[in-house]
């Protein structure tokens, strides 16, 4: 599985809690298939899901590659919070994604 990401960015959540957002690219509409996307009119979404041109965006071949880029973008202090968002992130998130730790976090 590869991971298509629109952008990865640092933000503050709620009452100032540091977080990394990893906005995925995949979105489906209608019957839940990508083919329906071209004809969908989504009036409630504020995100451009076309392209991987956002900050930190791109295609990641492995969960470890993705975890490493998220780690590099982290600017907060304390325990890290990663928010997987954007369309339907569960189209790409799997057990490997949730368990991945970057080489920096492993002390490599």
PDB file of N, CA and C in Angstrom:
ATOM      1  N   UNK A   1       0.849  -1.173   0.000  1.00  0.00           N
ATOM      2  CA  UNK A   1       0.000   0.000   0.000  1.00  0.00           C
ATOM      3  C   UNK A   1       0.894   1.236   0.000  1.00  0.00           C
ATOM      4  N   UNK A   2       0.555   2.209  -0.815  1.00  0.00           N
ATOM      5  CA  UNK A   2       1.233   3.503  -0.745  1.00  0.00           C
ATOM      6  C   UNK A   2       0.241   4.513  -0.175  1.00  0.00           C
ATOM      7  N   UNK A   3       0.775   5.642   0.250  1.00  0.00           N
ATOM      8  CA  UNK A   3      -0.028   6.642   0.935  1.00  0.00           C
ATOM      9  C   UNK A   3       0.024   7.948   0.146  1.00  0.00           C
ATOM     10  N   UNK A   4      -1.126   8.450  -0.289  1.00  0.00           N
ATOM     11  CA  UNK A   4      -1.213   9.714  -1.014  1.00  0.00           C
ATOM     12  C   UNK A   4      -1.637  10.792  -0.027  1.00  0.00           C
ATOM     13  N   UNK A   5      -0.773  11.798   0.145  1.00  0.00           N
ATOM     14  CA  UNK A   5      -1.004  12.823   1.155  1.00  0.00           C
ATOM     15  C   UNK A   5      -1.046  14.193   0.503  1.00  0.00           C
ATOM     16  N   UNK A   6      -2.072  14.941   0.794  1.00  0.00           N
ATOM     17  CA  UNK A   6      -2.199  16.316   0.302  1.00  0.00           C
ATOM     18  C   UNK A   6      -1.210  17.221   1.015  1.00  0.00           C
ATOM     19  N   UNK A   7      -1.160  17.135   2.344  1.00  0.00           N
ATOM     20  CA  UNK A   7      -0.261  17.990   3.109  1.00  0.00           C
ATOM     21  C   UNK A   7      -0.069  17.454   4.515  1.00  0.00           C
ATOM     22  N   UNK A   8       1.049  17.846   5.121  1.00  0.00           N
ATOM     23  CA  UNK A   8       1.353  17.547   6.514  1.00  0.00           C
ATOM     24  C   UNK A   8       1.712  18.884   7.142  1.00  0.00           C
ATOM     25  N   UNK A   9       1.019  19.247   8.219  1.00  0.00           N
ATOM     26  CA  UNK A   9       1.324  20.543   8.808  1.00  0.00           C
ATOM     27  C   UNK A   9       1.091  20.556  10.315  1.00  0.00           C
ATOM     28  N   UNK A  10       1.822  21.424  10.969  1.00  0.00           N
ATOM     29  CA  UNK A  10       1.740  21.635  12.411  1.00  0.00           C
ATOM     30  C   UNK A  10       0.628  22.634  12.703  1.00  0.00           C
ATOM     31  N   UNK A  11      -0.110  22.408  13.775  1.00  0.00           N
ATOM     32  CA  UNK A  11      -1.181  23.321  14.157  1.00  0.00           C
ATOM     33  C   UNK A  11      -1.402  23.236  15.664  1.00  0.00           C
ATOM     34  N   UNK A  12      -2.218  24.115  16.166  1.00  0.00           N
ATOM     35  CA  UNK A  12      -2.633  24.062  17.567  1.00  0.00           C
ATOM     36  C   UNK A  12      -4.111  23.699  17.613  1.00  0.00           C
ATOM     37  N   UNK A  13      -4.454  22.734  18.438  1.00  0.00           N
ATOM     38  CA  UNK A  13      -5.819  22.262  18.587  1.00  0.00           C
ATOM     39  C   UNK A  13      -6.425  22.805  19.864  1.00  0.00           C
ATOM     40  N   UNK A  14      -7.702  23.048  19.841  1.00  0.00           N
ATOM     41  CA  UNK A  14      -8.436  23.401  21.054  1.00  0.00           C
ATOM     42  C   UNK A  14      -7.786  24.496  21.871  1.00  0.00           C
ATOM     43  N   UNK A  15      -7.365  24.144  23.064  1.00  0.00           N
ATOM     44  CA  UNK A  15      -6.779  25.135  23.975  1.00  0.00           C
ATOM     45  C   UNK A  15      -5.259  25.164  23.869  1.00  0.00           C
ATOM     46  N   UNK A  16      -4.765  25.085  22.651  1.00  0.00           N
ATOM     47  CA  UNK A  16      -3.332  25.206  22.432  1.00  0.00           C
ATOM     48  C   UNK A  16      -2.568  23.904  22.390  1.00  0.00           C
ATOM     49  N   UNK A  17      -3.246  22.783  22.235  1.00  0.00           N
ATOM     50  CA  UNK A  17      -2.582  21.477  22.149  1.00  0.00           C
ATOM     51  C   UNK A  17      -1.908  21.355  20.793  1.00  0.00           C
ATOM     52  N   UNK A  18      -0.593  21.139  20.802  1.00  0.00           N
ATOM     53  CA  UNK A  18       0.157  20.984  19.566  1.00  0.00           C
ATOM     54  C   UNK A  18      -0.263  19.701  18.854  1.00  0.00           C
ATOM     55  N   UNK A  19      -0.356  19.757  17.528  1.00  0.00           N
ATOM     56  CA  UNK A  19      -0.745  18.588  16.745  1.00  0.00           C
ATOM     57  C   UNK A  19      -0.151  18.672  15.339  1.00  0.00           C
ATOM     58  N   UNK A  20       0.051  17.530  14.745  1.00  0.00           N
ATOM     59  CA  UNK A  20       0.431  17.425  13.335  1.00  0.00           C
ATOM     60  C   UNK A  20      -0.796  16.917  12.597  1.00  0.00           C
ATOM     61  N   UNK A  21      -1.176  17.598  11.537  1.00  0.00           N
ATOM     62  CA  UNK A  21      -2.254  17.127  10.674  1.00  0.00           C
ATOM     63  C   UNK A  21      -1.637  16.444   9.472  1.00  0.00           C
ATOM     64  N   UNK A  22      -2.130  15.286   9.159  1.00  0.00           N
ATOM     65  CA  UNK A  22      -1.748  14.568   7.952  1.00  0.00           C
ATOM     66  C   UNK A  22      -3.033  14.426   7.143  1.00  0.00           C
ATOM     67  N   UNK A  23      -3.173  15.288   6.130  1.00  0.00           N
ATOM     68  CA  UNK A  23      -4.403  15.336   5.331  1.00  0.00           C
ATOM     69  C   UNK A  23      -4.253  14.407   4.135  1.00  0.00           C
ATOM     70  N   UNK A  24      -5.084  13.372   4.106  1.00  0.00           N
ATOM     71  CA  UNK A  24      -5.003  12.396   3.017  1.00  0.00           C
ATOM     72  C   UNK A  24      -5.667  12.932   1.761  1.00  0.00           C
ATOM     73  N   UNK A  25      -5.378  12.278   0.678  1.00  0.00           N
ATOM     74  CA  UNK A  25      -5.858  12.704  -0.627  1.00  0.00           C
ATOM     75  C   UNK A  25      -7.132  11.988  -1.042  1.00  0.00           C
ATOM     76  N   UNK A  26      -7.271  10.737  -0.679  1.00  0.00           N
ATOM     77  CA  UNK A  26      -8.390   9.937  -1.177  1.00  0.00           C
ATOM     78  C   UNK A  26      -9.733  10.368  -0.609  1.00  0.00           C
ATOM     79  N   UNK A  27     -10.664  10.559  -1.507  1.00  0.00           N
ATOM     80  CA  UNK A  27     -12.038  10.885  -1.152  1.00  0.00           C
ATOM     81  C   UNK A  27     -12.944  10.121  -2.105  1.00  0.00           C
ATOM     82  N   UNK A  28     -14.010   9.571  -1.579  1.00  0.00           N
ATOM     83  CA  UNK A  28     -15.010   8.933  -2.429  1.00  0.00           C
ATOM     84  C   UNK A  28     -16.357   9.568  -2.121  1.00  0.00           C
ATOM     85  N   UNK A  29     -17.240   9.495  -3.052  1.00  0.00           N
ATOM     86  CA  UNK A  29     -18.583  10.054  -2.874  1.00  0.00           C
ATOM     87  C   UNK A  29     -19.593   9.070  -3.425  1.00  0.00           C
ATOM     88  N   UNK A  30     -20.849   9.405  -3.263  1.00  0.00           N
ATOM     89  CA  UNK A  30     -21.907   8.590  -3.870  1.00  0.00           C
ATOM     90  C   UNK A  30     -21.895   7.169  -3.377  1.00  0.00           C
ATOM     91  N   UNK A  31     -21.554   6.258  -4.254  1.00  0.00           N
ATOM     92  CA  UNK A  31     -21.573   4.837  -3.927  1.00  0.00           C
ATOM     93  C   UNK A  31     -20.312   4.389  -3.193  1.00  0.00           C
ATOM     94  N   UNK A  32     -19.431   5.359  -2.850  1.00  0.00           N
ATOM     95  CA  UNK A  32     -18.211   5.001  -2.142  1.00  0.00           C
ATOM     96  C   UNK A  32     -17.092   4.579  -3.063  1.00  0.00           C
ATOM     97  N   UNK A  33     -17.147   5.009  -4.317  1.00  0.00           N
ATOM     98  CA  UNK A  33     -16.075   4.677  -5.253  1.00  0.00           C
ATOM     99  C   UNK A  33     -15.494   5.952  -5.848  1.00  0.00           C
ATOM    100  N   UNK A  34     -14.236   5.908  -6.191  1.00  0.00           N
ATOM    101  CA  UNK A  34     -13.537   7.074  -6.714  1.00  0.00           C
ATOM    102  C   UNK A  34     -14.178   7.599  -8.000  1.00  0.00           C
ATOM    103  N   UNK A  35     -14.808   6.736  -8.776  1.00  0.00           N
ATOM    104  CA  UNK A  35     -15.428   7.151 -10.042  1.00  0.00           C
ATOM    105  C   UNK A  35     -16.524   8.196  -9.826  1.00  0.00           C
ATOM    106  N   UNK A  36     -17.188   8.174  -8.670  1.00  0.00           N
ATOM    107  CA  UNK A  36     -18.263   9.130  -8.384  1.00  0.00           C
ATOM    108  C   UNK A  36     -17.736  10.526  -8.069  1.00  0.00           C
ATOM    109  N   UNK A  37     -16.452  10.632  -7.812  1.00  0.00           N
ATOM    110  CA  UNK A  37     -15.884  11.903  -7.386  1.00  0.00           C
ATOM    111  C   UNK A  37     -16.058  13.005  -8.427  1.00  0.00           C
ATOM    112  N   UNK A  38     -15.893  12.693  -9.692  1.00  0.00           N
ATOM    113  CA  UNK A  38     -15.936  13.698 -10.759  1.00  0.00           C
ATOM    114  C   UNK A  38     -17.287  14.404 -10.842  1.00  0.00           C
ATOM    115  N   UNK A  39     -18.359  13.729 -10.484  1.00  0.00           N
ATOM    116  CA  UNK A  39     -19.684  14.324 -10.619  1.00  0.00           C
ATOM    117  C   UNK A  39     -20.267  14.806  -9.285  1.00  0.00           C
ATOM    118  N   UNK A  40     -19.515  14.648  -8.209  1.00  0.00           N
ATOM    119  CA  UNK A  40     -20.009  15.037  -6.887  1.00  0.00           C
ATOM    120  C   UNK A  40     -19.911  16.545  -6.683  1.00  0.00           C
ATOM    121  N   UNK A  41     -20.885  17.084  -6.004  1.00  0.00           N
ATOM    122  CA  UNK A  41     -20.851  18.486  -5.597  1.00  0.00           C
ATOM    123  C   UNK A  41     -20.866  18.483  -4.076  1.00  0.00           C
ATOM    124  N   UNK A  42     -19.740  18.834  -3.517  1.00  0.00           N
ATOM    125  CA  UNK A  42     -19.583  18.801  -2.068  1.00  0.00           C
ATOM    126  C   UNK A  42     -19.600  20.227  -1.550  1.00  0.00           C
ATOM    127  N   UNK A  43     -20.680  20.621  -0.913  1.00  0.00           N
ATOM    128  CA  UNK A  43     -20.824  21.996  -0.437  1.00  0.00           C
ATOM    129  C   UNK A  43     -20.335  22.187   1.001  1.00  0.00           C
ATOM    130  N   UNK A  44     -19.990  21.111   1.674  1.00  0.00           N
ATOM    131  CA  UNK A  44     -19.612  21.230   3.075  1.00  0.00           C
ATOM    132  C   UNK A  44     -18.114  21.088   3.318  1.00  0.00           C
ATOM    133  N   UNK A  45     -17.342  20.816   2.310  1.00  0.00           N
ATOM    134  CA  UNK A  45     -15.923  20.561   2.490  1.00  0.00           C
ATOM    135  C   UNK A  45     -15.101  21.800   2.157  1.00  0.00           C
ATOM    136  N   UNK A  46     -14.090  22.077   2.982  1.00  0.00           N
ATOM    137  CA  UNK A  46     -13.254  23.255   2.769  1.00  0.00           C
ATOM    138  C   UNK A  46     -11.874  22.903   2.226  1.00  0.00           C
ATOM    139  N   UNK A  47     -11.686  21.681   1.769  1.00  0.00           N
ATOM    140  CA  UNK A  47     -10.366  21.225   1.370  1.00  0.00           C
ATOM    141  C   UNK A  47     -10.302  20.891  -0.111  1.00  0.00           C
ATOM    142  N   UNK A  48      -9.210  21.304  -0.731  1.00  0.00           N
ATOM    143  CA  UNK A  48      -8.905  20.912  -2.098  1.00  0.00           C
ATOM    144  C   UNK A  48      -8.189  19.572  -2.030  1.00  0.00           C
ATOM    145  N   UNK A  49      -8.795  18.523  -2.526  1.00  0.00           N
ATOM    146  CA  UNK A  49      -8.201  17.199  -2.453  1.00  0.00           C
ATOM    147  C   UNK A  49      -7.457  16.812  -3.724  1.00  0.00           C
ATOM    148  N   UNK A  50      -7.361  17.736  -4.667  1.00  0.00           N
ATOM    149  CA  UNK A  50      -6.679  17.416  -5.908  1.00  0.00           C
ATOM    150  C   UNK A  50      -5.189  17.677  -5.763  1.00  0.00           C
ATOM    151  N   UNK A  51      -4.395  16.748  -6.175  1.00  0.00           N
ATOM    152  CA  UNK A  51      -2.950  16.917  -6.152  1.00  0.00           C
ATOM    153  C   UNK A  51      -2.343  16.676  -4.783  1.00  0.00           C
ATOM    154  N   UNK A  52      -1.035  16.506  -4.800  1.00  0.00           N
ATOM    155  CA  UNK A  52      -0.278  16.283  -3.573  1.00  0.00           C
ATOM    156  C   UNK A  52       0.686  17.445  -3.382  1.00  0.00           C
ATOM    157  N   UNK A  53       0.205  18.653  -3.674  1.00  0.00           N
ATOM    158  CA  UNK A  53       1.060  19.823  -3.755  1.00  0.00           C
ATOM    159  C   UNK A  53       1.105  20.666  -2.496  1.00  0.00           C
ATOM    160  N   UNK A  54       0.495  20.219  -1.421  1.00  0.00           N
ATOM    161  CA  UNK A  54       0.552  20.972  -0.175  1.00  0.00           C
ATOM    162  C   UNK A  54       1.886  20.765   0.524  1.00  0.00           C
ATOM    163  N   UNK A  55       2.137  21.552   1.548  1.00  0.00           N
ATOM    164  CA  UNK A  55       3.374  21.427   2.311  1.00  0.00           C
ATOM    165  C   UNK A  55       3.512  20.010   2.856  1.00  0.00           C
ATOM    166  N   UNK A  56       4.599  19.352   2.545  1.00  0.00           N
ATOM    167  CA  UNK A  56       4.827  17.987   3.016  1.00  0.00           C
ATOM    168  C   UNK A  56       4.048  16.931   2.266  1.00  0.00           C
ATOM    169  N   UNK A  57       3.290  17.347   1.260  1.00  0.00           N
ATOM    170  CA  UNK A  57       2.484  16.387   0.506  1.00  0.00           C
ATOM    171  C   UNK A  57       3.324  15.523  -0.415  1.00  0.00           C
ATOM    172  N   UNK A  58       2.735  14.436  -0.842  1.00  0.00           N
ATOM    173  CA  UNK A  58       3.414  13.536  -1.770  1.00  0.00           C
ATOM    174  C   UNK A  58       2.899  12.126  -1.634  1.00  0.00           C
ATOM    175  N   UNK A  59       3.535  11.228  -2.355  1.00  0.00           N
ATOM    176  CA  UNK A  59       3.186   9.810  -2.268  1.00  0.00           C
ATOM    177  C   UNK A  59       4.282   9.119  -1.469  1.00  0.00           C
ATOM    178  N   UNK A  60       3.872   8.387  -0.455  1.00  0.00           N
ATOM    179  CA  UNK A  60       4.806   7.698   0.418  1.00  0.00           C
ATOM    180  C   UNK A  60       4.665   6.196   0.177  1.00  0.00           C
ATOM    181  N   UNK A  61       5.779   5.550  -0.117  1.00  0.00           N
ATOM    182  CA  UNK A  61       5.755   4.129  -0.468  1.00  0.00           C
ATOM    183  C   UNK A  61       5.472   3.239   0.739  1.00  0.00           C
ATOM    184  N   UNK A  62       5.878   3.689   1.923  1.00  0.00           N
ATOM    185  CA  UNK A  62       5.693   2.866   3.124  1.00  0.00           C
ATOM    186  C   UNK A  62       5.177   3.719   4.279  1.00  0.00           C
ATOM    187  N   UNK A  63       4.624   3.038   5.265  1.00  0.00           N
ATOM    188  CA  UNK A  63       4.172   3.724   6.476  1.00  0.00           C
ATOM    189  C   UNK A  63       5.356   4.362   7.195  1.00  0.00           C
ATOM    190  N   UNK A  64       6.524   3.741   7.128  1.00  0.00           N
ATOM    191  CA  UNK A  64       7.719   4.285   7.767  1.00  0.00           C
ATOM    192  C   UNK A  64       8.141   5.604   7.123  1.00  0.00           C
ATOM    193  N   UNK A  65       8.058   5.691   5.799  1.00  0.00           N
ATOM    194  CA  UNK A  65       8.357   6.955   5.104  1.00  0.00           C
ATOM    195  C   UNK A  65       7.408   8.056   5.575  1.00  0.00           C
ATOM    196  N   UNK A  66       6.125   7.735   5.650  1.00  0.00           N
ATOM    197  CA  UNK A  66       5.128   8.711   6.088  1.00  0.00           C
ATOM    198  C   UNK A  66       5.398   9.144   7.522  1.00  0.00           C
ATOM    199  N   UNK A  67       5.671   8.186   8.415  1.00  0.00           N
ATOM    200  CA  UNK A  67       5.959   8.507   9.820  1.00  0.00           C
ATOM    201  C   UNK A  67       7.190   9.399   9.936  1.00  0.00           C
ATOM    202  N   UNK A  68       8.192   9.162   9.111  1.00  0.00           N
ATOM    203  CA  UNK A  68       9.413   9.980   9.138  1.00  0.00           C
ATOM    204  C   UNK A  68       9.124  11.419   8.747  1.00  0.00           C
ATOM    205  N   UNK A  69       8.314  11.625   7.721  1.00  0.00           N
ATOM    206  CA  UNK A  69       7.982  12.988   7.305  1.00  0.00           C
ATOM    207  C   UNK A  69       7.125  13.701   8.353  1.00  0.00           C
ATOM    208  N   UNK A  70       6.217  12.975   8.984  1.00  0.00           N
ATOM    209  CA  UNK A  70       5.423  13.570  10.055  1.00  0.00           C
ATOM    210  C   UNK A  70       6.343  13.969  11.209  1.00  0.00           C
ATOM    211  N   UNK A  71       7.284  13.107  11.538  1.00  0.00           N
ATOM    212  CA  UNK A  71       8.254  13.389  12.602  1.00  0.00           C
ATOM    213  C   UNK A  71       9.056  14.654  12.286  1.00  0.00           C
ATOM    214  N   UNK A  72       9.491  14.806  11.054  1.00  0.00           N
ATOM    215  CA  UNK A  72      10.285  15.972  10.663  1.00  0.00           C
ATOM    216  C   UNK A  72       9.488  17.267  10.765  1.00  0.00           C
ATOM    217  N   UNK A  73       8.196  17.200  10.571  1.00  0.00           N
ATOM    218  CA  UNK A  73       7.352  18.398  10.610  1.00  0.00           C
ATOM    219  C   UNK A  73       6.983  18.800  12.034  1.00  0.00           C
ATOM    220  N   UNK A  74       7.207  17.923  13.007  1.00  0.00           N
ATOM    221  CA  UNK A  74       6.793  18.180  14.391  1.00  0.00           C
ATOM    222  C   UNK A  74       7.581  19.337  14.993  1.00  0.00           C
ATOM    223  N   UNK A  75       6.873  20.297  15.571  1.00  0.00           N
ATOM    224  CA  UNK A  75       7.504  21.446  16.234  1.00  0.00           C
ATOM    225  C   UNK A  75       7.023  21.602  17.654  1.00  0.00           C
ATOM    226  N   UNK A  76       6.144  20.737  18.074  1.00  0.00           N
ATOM    227  CA  UNK A  76       5.579  20.859  19.409  1.00  0.00           C
ATOM    228  C   UNK A  76       6.483  20.286  20.481  1.00  0.00           C
ATOM    229  N   UNK A  77       6.070  20.446  21.711  1.00  0.00           N
ATOM    230  CA  UNK A  77       6.788  19.887  22.850  1.00  0.00           C
ATOM    231  C   UNK A  77       5.917  18.789  23.461  1.00  0.00           C
ATOM    232  N   UNK A  78       6.545  17.885  24.149  1.00  0.00           N
ATOM    233  CA  UNK A  78       5.799  16.838  24.836  1.00  0.00           C
ATOM    234  C   UNK A  78       5.330  15.740  23.890  1.00  0.00           C
ATOM    235  N   UNK A  79       4.323  15.025  24.353  1.00  0.00           N
ATOM    236  CA  UNK A  79       3.803  13.896  23.583  1.00  0.00           C
ATOM    237  C   UNK A  79       3.168  14.373  22.281  1.00  0.00           C
ATOM    238  N   UNK A  80       3.499  13.683  21.216  1.00  0.00           N
ATOM    239  CA  UNK A  80       3.014  14.067  19.893  1.00  0.00           C
ATOM    240  C   UNK A  80       1.577  13.601  19.676  1.00  0.00           C
ATOM    241  N   UNK A  81       0.802  14.447  19.003  1.00  0.00           N
ATOM    242  CA  UNK A  81      -0.558  14.124  18.591  1.00  0.00           C
ATOM    243  C   UNK A  81      -0.610  14.250  17.073  1.00  0.00           C
ATOM    244  N   UNK A  82      -0.961  13.180  16.404  1.00  0.00           N
ATOM    245  CA  UNK A  82      -1.090  13.195  14.950  1.00  0.00           C
ATOM    246  C   UNK A  82      -2.554  12.994  14.613  1.00  0.00           C
ATOM    247  N   UNK A  83      -3.109  13.928  13.825  1.00  0.00           N
ATOM    248  CA  UNK A  83      -4.500  13.854  13.403  1.00  0.00           C
ATOM    249  C   UNK A  83      -4.527  13.441  11.947  1.00  0.00           C
ATOM    250  N   UNK A  84      -5.093  12.280  11.680  1.00  0.00           N
ATOM    251  CA  UNK A  84      -5.238  11.786  10.313  1.00  0.00           C
ATOM    252  C   UNK A  84      -6.576  12.288   9.807  1.00  0.00           C
ATOM    253  N   UNK A  85      -6.550  13.130   8.804  1.00  0.00           N
ATOM    254  CA  UNK A  85      -7.747  13.820   8.370  1.00  0.00           C
ATOM    255  C   UNK A  85      -7.783  13.876   6.856  1.00  0.00           C
ATOM    256  N   UNK A  86      -8.749  14.592   6.340  1.00  0.00           N
ATOM    257  CA  UNK A  86      -8.829  14.809   4.905  1.00  0.00           C
ATOM    258  C   UNK A  86      -9.691  13.787   4.206  1.00  0.00           C
ATOM    259  N   UNK A  87     -10.889  14.171   3.895  1.00  0.00           N
ATOM    260  CA  UNK A  87     -11.745  13.254   3.147  1.00  0.00           C
ATOM    261  C   UNK A  87     -12.060  12.023   3.952  1.00  0.00           C
ATOM    262  N   UNK A  88     -11.536  10.922   3.520  1.00  0.00           N
ATOM    263  CA  UNK A  88     -11.770   9.649   4.184  1.00  0.00           C
ATOM    264  C   UNK A  88     -10.429   8.998   4.477  1.00  0.00           C
ATOM    265  N   UNK A  89      -9.759   9.423   5.547  1.00  0.00           N
ATOM    266  CA  UNK A  89      -8.414   8.911   5.816  1.00  0.00           C
ATOM    267  C   UNK A  89      -8.366   7.401   6.021  1.00  0.00           C
ATOM    268  N   UNK A  90      -9.467   6.810   6.425  1.00  0.00           N
ATOM    269  CA  UNK A  90      -9.444   5.363   6.641  1.00  0.00           C
ATOM    270  C   UNK A  90      -9.348   4.564   5.338  1.00  0.00           C
ATOM    271  N   UNK A  91      -9.434   5.245   4.189  1.00  0.00           N
ATOM    272  CA  UNK A  91      -9.176   4.559   2.926  1.00  0.00           C
ATOM    273  C   UNK A  91      -7.699   4.189   2.821  1.00  0.00           C
ATOM    274  N   UNK A  92      -6.844   4.892   3.567  1.00  0.00           N
ATOM    275  CA  UNK A  92      -5.408   4.642   3.497  1.00  0.00           C
ATOM    276  C   UNK A  92      -4.795   4.176   4.815  1.00  0.00           C
ATOM    277  N   UNK A  93      -5.401   4.544   5.915  1.00  0.00           N
ATOM    278  CA  UNK A  93      -4.814   4.206   7.208  1.00  0.00           C
ATOM    279  C   UNK A  93      -5.019   2.724   7.486  1.00  0.00           C
ATOM    280  N   UNK A  94      -3.934   2.076   7.847  1.00  0.00           N
ATOM    281  CA  UNK A  94      -4.001   0.661   8.187  1.00  0.00           C
ATOM    282  C   UNK A  94      -3.194   0.434   9.468  1.00  0.00           C
ATOM    283  N   UNK A  95      -3.090  -0.793   9.890  1.00  0.00           N
ATOM    284  CA  UNK A  95      -2.375  -1.096  11.134  1.00  0.00           C
ATOM    285  C   UNK A  95      -0.911  -0.657  11.058  1.00  0.00           C
ATOM    286  N   UNK A  96      -0.288  -0.826   9.900  1.00  0.00           N
ATOM    287  CA  UNK A  96       1.111  -0.406   9.744  1.00  0.00           C
ATOM    288  C   UNK A  96       1.262   1.095   9.948  1.00  0.00           C
ATOM    289  N   UNK A  97       0.301   1.868   9.457  1.00  0.00           N
ATOM    290  CA  UNK A  97       0.351   3.319   9.618  1.00  0.00           C
ATOM    291  C   UNK A  97       0.297   3.677  11.100  1.00  0.00           C
ATOM    292  N   UNK A  98      -0.608   3.060  11.821  1.00  0.00           N
ATOM    293  CA  UNK A  98      -0.796   3.389  13.238  1.00  0.00           C
ATOM    294  C   UNK A  98       0.400   2.980  14.095  1.00  0.00           C
ATOM    295  N   UNK A  99       1.098   1.940  13.706  1.00  0.00           N
ATOM    296  CA  UNK A  99       2.215   1.454  14.498  1.00  0.00           C
ATOM    297  C   UNK A  99       3.571   1.995  14.049  1.00  0.00           C
ATOM    298  N   UNK A 100       3.607   2.689  12.924  1.00  0.00           N
ATOM    299  CA  UNK A 100       4.893   3.162  12.380  1.00  0.00           C
ATOM    300  C   UNK A 100       5.532   4.186  13.295  1.00  0.00           C
ATOM    301  N   UNK A 101       6.835   4.035  13.451  1.00  0.00           N
ATOM    302  CA  UNK A 101       7.635   5.002  14.185  1.00  0.00           C
ATOM    303  C   UNK A 101       8.806   5.353  13.285  1.00  0.00           C
ATOM    304  N   UNK A 102       9.087   6.631  13.216  1.00  0.00           N
ATOM    305  CA  UNK A 102      10.170   7.071  12.358  1.00  0.00           C
ATOM    306  C   UNK A 102      11.499   6.601  12.930  1.00  0.00           C
ATOM    307  N   UNK A 103      12.526   6.529  12.082  1.00  0.00           N
ATOM    308  CA  UNK A 103      13.851   6.159  12.579  1.00  0.00           C
ATOM    309  C   UNK A 103      14.326   7.074  13.705  1.00  0.00           C
ATOM    310  N   UNK A 104      13.959   8.357  13.661  1.00  0.00           N
ATOM    311  CA  UNK A 104      14.366   9.296  14.720  1.00  0.00           C
ATOM    312  C   UNK A 104      13.754   8.880  16.050  1.00  0.00           C
ATOM    313  N   UNK A 105      12.507   8.444  16.036  1.00  0.00           N
ATOM    314  CA  UNK A 105      11.835   8.035  17.275  1.00  0.00           C
ATOM    315  C   UNK A 105      12.391   6.703  17.785  1.00  0.00           C
ATOM    316  N   UNK A 106      12.946   5.903  16.883  1.00  0.00           N
ATOM    317  CA  UNK A 106      13.506   4.614  17.281  1.00  0.00           C
ATOM    318  C   UNK A 106      14.959   4.752  17.721  1.00  0.00           C
ATOM    319  N   UNK A 107      15.514   5.948  17.569  1.00  0.00           N
ATOM    320  CA  UNK A 107      16.910   6.159  17.939  1.00  0.00           C
ATOM    321  C   UNK A 107      17.882   5.662  16.889  1.00  0.00           C
ATOM    322  N   UNK A 108      17.427   5.533  15.662  1.00  0.00           N
ATOM    323  CA  UNK A 108      18.283   5.036  14.565  1.00  0.00           C
ATOM    324  C   UNK A 108      19.017   6.194  13.931  1.00  0.00           C
TER     325      UNK A 108
END
